[in-house]
Short mmCIF file of C-alpha atoms and ligand atoms in Angstrom, two decimals:
data_model
loop_
_atom_site.label_atom_id
_atom_site.label_comp_id
_atom_site.label_asym_id
_atom_site.label_seq_id
_atom_site.Cartn_x
_atom_site.Cartn_y
_atom_site.Cartn_z
CA UNK A 1 -25.62 23.55 -28.49
CA UNK A 2 -22.16 22.13 -29.06
CA UNK A 3 -21.81 21.45 -32.80
CA UNK A 4 -20.12 18.08 -32.08
CA UNK A 5 -23.35 17.19 -30.22
CA UNK A 6 -21.29 15.39 -27.54
CA UNK A 7 -19.15 16.61 -24.63
CA UNK A 8 -17.12 14.47 -22.24
CA UNK A 9 -15.21 15.57 -19.15
CA UNK A 10 -13.09 13.38 -16.83
CA UNK A 11 -12.44 14.61 -13.28
CA UNK A 12 -9.87 12.63 -11.27
CA UNK A 13 -10.63 11.06 -7.90
CA UNK A 14 -9.08 12.97 -5.00
CA UNK A 15 -7.81 11.24 -1.86
CA UNK A 16 -7.18 13.39 1.22
CA UNK A 17 -4.28 12.54 3.57
CA UNK A 18 -4.96 15.07 6.34
CA UNK A 19 -7.35 18.01 6.64
CA UNK A 20 -9.08 20.61 8.79
CA UNK A 21 -12.78 21.52 8.80
CA UNK A 22 -13.38 25.19 7.97
CA UNK A 23 -16.99 26.20 8.71
CA UNK A 24 -18.52 29.34 7.26
CA UNK A 25 -22.10 30.59 6.93
CA UNK A 26 -21.46 31.12 3.20
CA UNK A 27 -21.23 27.73 1.48
CA UNK A 28 -18.73 29.02 -1.12
CA UNK A 29 -16.34 29.92 1.71
CA UNK A 30 -16.93 26.70 3.64
CA UNK A 31 -14.41 23.90 3.02
CA UNK A 32 -11.18 22.52 4.36
CA UNK A 33 -7.44 22.95 4.45
CA UNK A 34 -5.27 19.92 3.92
CA UNK A 35 -3.33 17.84 1.44
CA UNK A 36 -4.28 15.01 -0.88
CA UNK A 37 -3.56 13.59 -4.30
CA UNK A 38 -5.17 12.84 -7.67
CA UNK A 39 -5.21 9.46 -9.47
CA UNK A 40 -6.01 8.36 -13.02
CA UNK A 41 -9.47 7.03 -12.25
CA UNK A 42 -12.40 9.22 -11.28
CA UNK A 43 -15.70 10.21 -12.86
CA UNK A 44 -16.28 10.70 -16.60
CA UNK A 45 -19.45 12.54 -17.58
CA UNK A 46 -20.69 12.48 -21.18
CA UNK A 47 -23.51 14.65 -22.52
CA UNK A 48 -25.30 14.04 -25.82
CA UNK A 49 -28.36 15.48 -27.43
CA UNK A 50 -31.51 13.35 -26.96
CA UNK A 51 -35.27 13.77 -27.43
CA UNK A 52 -35.94 13.27 -23.69
CA UNK A 53 -33.93 13.57 -20.44
CA UNK A 54 -32.01 10.33 -19.95
CA UNK A 55 -29.64 9.72 -17.02
CA UNK A 56 -27.32 6.69 -17.08
CA UNK A 57 -25.10 6.36 -13.99
CA UNK A 58 -22.80 3.39 -13.32
CA UNK A 59 -23.48 3.43 -9.54
CA UNK A 60 -24.98 5.64 -6.85
CA UNK A 61 -28.09 7.71 -7.40
CA UNK A 62 -28.95 10.73 -9.56
CA UNK A 63 -29.30 13.17 -6.64
CA UNK A 64 -26.16 15.13 -7.53
CA UNK A 65 -27.06 15.21 -11.23
CA UNK A 66 -30.57 16.50 -10.49
CA UNK A 67 -29.20 19.25 -8.19
CA UNK A 68 -26.69 20.41 -10.83
CA UNK A 69 -29.33 20.38 -13.61
CA UNK A 70 -31.56 22.55 -11.38
CA UNK A 71 -28.83 25.18 -10.91
CA UNK A 72 -28.03 25.24 -14.66
CA UNK A 73 -31.80 25.48 -15.36
CA UNK A 74 -31.35 22.99 -18.18
CA UNK A 75 -34.44 22.94 -20.41
CA UNK A 76 -33.17 20.97 -23.44
CA UNK A 77 -33.59 17.17 -23.15
CA UNK A 78 -30.13 15.56 -22.79
CA UNK A 79 -28.61 12.13 -22.35
CA UNK A 80 -26.24 12.28 -19.37
CA UNK A 81 -23.92 9.33 -18.78
CA UNK A 82 -21.71 9.13 -15.68
CA UNK A 83 -18.99 6.51 -15.38
CA UNK A 84 -18.04 6.43 -11.68
CA UNK A 85 -14.83 4.41 -11.77
CA UNK A 86 -14.22 3.93 -8.03
CA UNK A 87 -16.32 2.80 -5.04
CA UNK A 88 -18.64 5.47 -3.69
CA UNK A 89 -18.15 6.66 -0.09
CA UNK A 90 -14.68 5.14 0.21
CA UNK A 91 -12.52 8.26 0.32
CA UNK A 92 -12.13 8.91 -3.42
CA UNK A 93 -14.19 12.09 -3.63
CA UNK A 94 -16.59 10.60 -6.17
CA UNK A 95 -19.43 12.96 -5.22
CA UNK A 96 -17.24 16.00 -5.95
CA UNK A 97 -15.96 14.46 -9.18
CA UNK A 98 -19.54 13.68 -10.26
CA UNK A 99 -20.65 17.26 -9.59
CA UNK A 100 -17.60 18.93 -11.16
CA UNK A 101 -17.44 16.75 -14.29
CA UNK A 102 -21.16 17.33 -14.95
CA UNK A 103 -20.87 21.11 -14.44
CA UNK A 104 -17.90 21.34 -16.82
CA UNK A 105 -19.55 19.09 -19.43
CA UNK A 106 -22.82 21.10 -19.35
CA UNK A 107 -20.86 24.32 -19.69
CA UNK A 108 -19.10 22.98 -22.79
CA UNK A 109 -22.08 21.23 -24.38
CA UNK A 110 -24.41 24.22 -23.98
CA UNK A 111 -21.65 26.72 -24.90
CA UNK A 112 -22.38 28.73 -21.73
CA UNK A 113 -18.90 30.27 -21.56
CA UNK A 114 -18.60 29.91 -17.77
CA UNK A 115 -15.09 29.84 -16.26
CA UNK A 116 -13.81 26.67 -14.56
CA UNK A 117 -14.13 28.62 -11.31
CA UNK A 118 -17.86 29.26 -11.90
CA UNK A 119 -18.45 25.60 -12.78
CA UNK A 120 -16.42 24.61 -9.71
CA UNK A 121 -18.47 26.91 -7.48
CA UNK A 122 -21.68 25.27 -8.67
CA UNK A 123 -20.21 21.83 -7.94
CA UNK A 124 -18.85 22.96 -4.55
CA UNK A 125 -22.26 24.33 -3.48
CA UNK A 126 -23.94 21.00 -4.31
CA UNK A 127 -21.14 19.05 -2.58
CA UNK A 128 -21.51 21.14 0.59
CA UNK A 129 -25.33 21.11 0.57
CA UNK A 130 -25.47 17.30 0.19
CA UNK A 131 -22.70 16.69 2.76
CA UNK A 132 -20.54 14.88 0.21
CA UNK A 133 -17.32 16.54 1.31
CA UNK A 134 -15.56 19.87 1.89
CA UNK A 135 -12.45 20.45 -0.22
CA UNK A 136 -12.51 17.81 -2.94
CA UNK A 137 -13.89 20.06 -5.71
CA UNK A 138 -11.14 22.69 -5.49
CA UNK A 139 -8.51 19.96 -5.05
CA UNK A 140 -9.75 18.25 -8.22
CA UNK A 141 -8.95 21.41 -10.20
CA UNK A 142 -5.28 20.84 -9.29
CA UNK A 143 -2.69 18.25 -10.34
CA UNK A 144 -0.57 15.56 -8.64
CA UNK A 145 -0.17 16.27 -4.90
CA UNK A 146 -2.53 19.13 -3.94
CA UNK A 147 -2.22 21.37 -0.85
CA UNK A 148 -5.24 23.47 0.12
CA UNK A 149 -3.97 26.75 1.60
CA UNK A 150 -7.28 28.66 1.72
CA UNK A 151 -10.70 27.00 2.22
CA UNK A 152 -13.62 27.34 -0.17
CA UNK A 153 -14.78 26.82 -3.71
CA UNK A 154 -12.58 27.33 -6.80
CA UNK A 155 -11.96 31.07 -7.29
CA UNK A 156 -12.35 31.63 -3.53
CA UNK A 157 -10.15 28.97 -1.87
CA UNK A 158 -6.53 28.45 -2.90
CA UNK A 159 -4.45 25.38 -3.76
CA UNK A 160 -0.85 24.53 -4.62
CA UNK A 161 -0.04 21.53 -6.86
CA UNK A 162 3.13 19.43 -6.78
CA UNK A 163 4.17 17.08 -9.56
CA UNK A 164 5.50 13.69 -8.34
CA UNK A 165 6.66 10.80 -10.53
CA UNK A 166 5.39 7.93 -8.37
CA UNK A 167 3.01 4.98 -8.36
CA UNK A 168 -0.01 4.77 -6.05
CA UNK A 169 -2.02 1.75 -4.97
CA UNK A 170 -5.33 1.93 -3.08
CA UNK A 171 -7.20 -0.89 -1.36
CA UNK A 172 -10.72 -0.18 -0.18
CA UNK A 173 -12.40 -2.21 2.57
CA UNK A 174 -15.65 -0.22 2.42
CA UNK A 175 -17.16 3.16 3.00
CA UNK A 176 -17.26 5.60 5.92
CA UNK A 177 -20.02 8.19 6.18
CA UNK A 178 -18.29 11.47 5.39
CA UNK A 179 -21.21 13.55 6.63
CA UNK A 180 -21.39 11.77 10.00
CA UNK A 181 -17.71 12.52 10.65
CA UNK A 182 -17.54 16.14 9.42
CA UNK A 183 -20.66 17.14 11.39
CA UNK A 184 -19.65 15.37 14.63
CA UNK A 185 -18.43 18.02 17.17
CA UNK A 186 -15.84 15.69 18.75
CA UNK A 187 -14.39 14.65 15.39
CA UNK A 188 -14.47 18.27 14.16
CA UNK A 189 -12.32 19.31 17.12
CA UNK A 190 -9.72 16.52 16.94
CA UNK A 191 -9.55 16.67 13.13
CA UNK A 192 -9.01 20.43 12.96
CA UNK A 193 -6.52 20.60 15.86
CA UNK A 194 -4.33 17.87 14.35
CA UNK A 195 -5.00 18.86 10.75
CA UNK A 196 -3.83 22.44 11.34
CA UNK A 197 -0.50 21.27 12.81
CA UNK A 198 0.18 19.10 9.77
CA UNK A 199 -0.93 21.75 7.26
CA UNK A 200 1.46 24.25 8.89
CA UNK A 201 4.33 21.73 8.82
CA UNK A 202 3.58 20.63 5.24
CA UNK A 203 3.48 24.23 4.00
CA UNK A 204 7.06 24.61 5.25
CA UNK A 205 8.29 21.44 3.53
CA UNK A 206 5.86 20.05 0.94
CA UNK A 207 7.71 16.78 0.26
CA UNK A 208 6.04 13.48 -0.59
CA UNK A 209 7.75 11.88 2.42
CA UNK A 210 6.20 14.48 4.70
CA UNK A 211 2.77 14.02 3.11
CA UNK A 212 2.90 10.27 3.78
CA UNK A 213 4.32 10.67 7.31
CA UNK A 214 1.86 13.41 8.34
CA UNK A 215 -1.12 11.57 6.85
CA UNK A 216 -0.34 8.35 8.72
CA UNK A 217 0.20 10.22 12.00
CA UNK A 218 -3.02 12.20 11.42
CA UNK A 219 -5.04 9.01 10.83
CA UNK A 220 -3.80 7.60 14.17
CA UNK A 221 -4.08 10.79 16.25
CA UNK A 222 -7.69 11.36 15.11
CA UNK A 223 -8.56 7.69 15.83
CA UNK A 224 -9.95 7.51 12.29
CA UNK A 225 -7.64 4.67 11.23
CA UNK A 226 -9.47 1.35 10.95
CA UNK A 227 -8.17 -2.09 11.94
CA UNK A 228 -8.20 -3.28 8.32
CA UNK A 229 -6.09 -0.35 7.15
CA UNK A 230 -3.66 -0.59 10.11
CA UNK A 231 -3.07 -4.35 9.64
CA UNK A 232 -2.57 -3.94 5.88
CA UNK A 233 -0.04 -1.14 6.48
CA UNK A 234 1.87 -3.33 8.94
CA UNK A 235 1.93 -6.14 6.35
CA UNK A 236 3.12 -3.80 3.56
CA UNK A 237 5.79 -2.19 5.75
CA UNK A 238 7.22 -5.65 6.61
CA UNK A 239 7.12 -6.86 2.99
CA UNK A 240 8.79 -4.45 0.65
CA UNK A 241 10.49 -1.20 -0.09
CA UNK A 242 7.71 1.34 -0.49
CA UNK A 243 7.71 5.10 0.10
CA UNK A 244 4.91 5.07 2.68
CA UNK A 245 1.26 4.25 3.35
CA UNK A 246 -1.74 5.75 5.11
CA UNK A 247 -5.53 5.88 5.22
CA UNK A 248 -7.75 7.77 2.77
CA UNK A 249 -9.87 10.44 4.45
CA UNK A 250 -12.76 9.62 4.65
CA UNK A 251 -13.07 6.01 3.67
CA UNK A 252 -12.08 2.59 4.94
CA UNK A 253 -9.34 2.67 2.33
CA UNK A 254 -5.57 2.31 2.39
CA UNK A 255 -3.17 4.05 0.02
CA UNK A 256 0.50 3.33 -0.52
CA UNK A 257 3.13 5.01 -2.70
CA UNK A 258 6.10 3.40 -4.44
CA UNK A 259 8.72 4.43 -6.98
CA UNK A 260 7.88 1.37 -9.10
CA UNK A 261 4.78 -0.63 -9.94
CA UNK A 262 6.49 -4.01 -9.50
CA UNK A 263 6.87 -3.59 -5.72
CA UNK A 264 3.13 -2.90 -5.45
CA UNK A 265 2.21 -5.89 -7.64
CA UNK A 266 4.57 -8.19 -5.69
CA UNK A 267 2.38 -7.65 -2.61
CA UNK A 268 -0.37 -9.82 -4.14
CA UNK A 269 -3.10 -7.49 -2.88
CA UNK A 270 -6.35 -7.19 -4.84
CA UNK A 271 -5.91 -3.43 -5.36
CA UNK A 272 -8.91 -1.15 -5.93
CA UNK A 273 -6.56 1.11 -7.90
CA UNK A 274 -2.94 0.86 -8.92
CA UNK A 275 -1.34 3.36 -11.26
CA UNK A 276 0.64 6.55 -11.52
CA UNK A 277 -0.11 9.69 -9.55
CA UNK A 278 -2.21 11.92 -11.84
CA UNK A 279 -0.06 14.95 -12.68
CA UNK A 280 -2.36 16.05 -15.53
CA UNK A 281 -5.75 16.68 -13.86
CA UNK A 282 -9.09 17.23 -15.61
CA UNK A 283 -9.42 15.89 -19.19
CA UNK A 284 -11.84 17.27 -21.80
CA UNK A 285 -12.61 14.88 -24.68
N1 ADP B 1 -22.52 9.96 -7.95
C1 ADP B 1 -23.16 10.12 -6.78
N2 ADP B 1 -24.47 10.40 -6.78
C2 ADP B 1 -25.13 10.59 -5.62
N3 ADP B 1 -24.55 10.51 -4.39
C3 ADP B 1 -23.25 10.23 -4.36
C4 ADP B 1 -22.49 10.03 -5.53
N4 ADP B 1 -21.21 9.79 -5.18
C5 ADP B 1 -21.20 9.82 -3.84
N5 ADP B 1 -22.42 10.09 -3.34
C6 ADP B 1 -22.80 10.22 -1.93
O1 ADP B 1 -22.04 11.32 -1.41
C7 ADP B 1 -21.49 10.99 -0.13
C8 ADP B 1 -19.98 11.07 -0.22
O2 ADP B 1 -19.61 10.14 -1.21
P1 ADP B 1 -18.14 10.20 -1.77
O3 ADP B 1 -17.79 11.56 -2.24
O4 ADP B 1 -18.00 9.08 -2.73
O5 ADP B 1 -17.33 9.89 -0.50
P2 ADP B 1 -15.82 9.78 -0.55
O6 ADP B 1 -15.40 11.12 -1.00
O7 ADP B 1 -15.50 9.36 0.82
O8 ADP B 1 -15.50 8.79 -1.60
C9 ADP B 1 -21.97 9.58 0.20
O9 ADP B 1 -23.10 9.69 1.02
C10 ADP B 1 -22.37 9.01 -1.14
O10 ADP B 1 -23.42 8.10 -1.02
C1 2JD B 2 -11.83 14.57 3.82
C2 2JD B 2 -13.06 15.22 3.26
C3 2JD B 2 -13.72 16.14 4.23
C4 2JD B 2 -14.06 14.13 2.87
O1 2JD B 2 -13.52 13.40 1.86
P1 2JD B 2 -14.45 12.33 1.07
O2 2JD B 2 -15.00 11.40 2.08
O3 2JD B 2 -13.50 11.69 0.09
O4 2JD B 2 -15.52 13.14 0.41
C5 2JD B 2 -12.66 15.97 1.96
O5 2JD B 2 -13.83 16.46 1.36
C6 2JD B 2 -11.69 17.12 2.24
O6 2JD B 2 -12.15 18.26 2.43
O7 2JD B 2 -10.48 16.85 2.28
#
């Protein structure tokens, strides 16, 4: 047991701009290629000693927590608190952040000595089995702008991180069922055909401009872009000097990048998130 009797881990939300779907009969090798980014809100999991199992979660259900506890074979009664700081199902990767932050916090609190890769593989397996996503867990072990170059769990897949000094604003209009999209044969085909083109181009020139351009084109070519997101992008493009905007995969959520916060605040949009790109990654308290 951790002698401080309390462990907290924050895992940043991850927003995908474009991606491919990489099936495999081994869940640890199943995932996605693509590019996305991390922000300064996400999921913070805190574990304390308690005389009975207590789960406090700010939203959603305890399905992910129960699955992770099963894999860790946790016997000691704990108080697990999860602060999910963004809307669930809206393209922020909250299921992956819930699974990864809990795995890392359990590892620290129980002094198990697992590597981040092992904790990430546990989280990835739960993410895949529950249909929460494909490549968010490995992406959340990166920093800033994250390119997935090999699919799979941490320690199996591969990522490259790029540090960018920019502001991001996200506006969510609601959720989109990730599982319905990533298991639909027609979507799988159009997503992977277009996603592969953009991954190949982005690998050659991994600039922020390209990320924003490729993501917006991807959202239109896959017909995933929603009317709300498209109209908001048109309004933003006509209003001010921003770097670019697109749709979060997979949520009815817009994201836009700017060199300064003032231009984002001038838009008078009730942002779901506005802040700097997260170039630091996971935080252990
Ligand atoms: N903390 C959670 N506990 C249980 N289920 C969750 C949690 N977060 C998300 N989910 C479920 O996982 C699926 C994907 O959610 P999420 O990862 O939030 O989607 P997105 O990555 O698009 O934000 C949804 O069906 C959602 O209901
Ligand atoms: C795009 C998606 C397949 C789903 O993302 P989300 O809905 O945020 O879980 C993501 O997991 C990825 O692999 O890039």
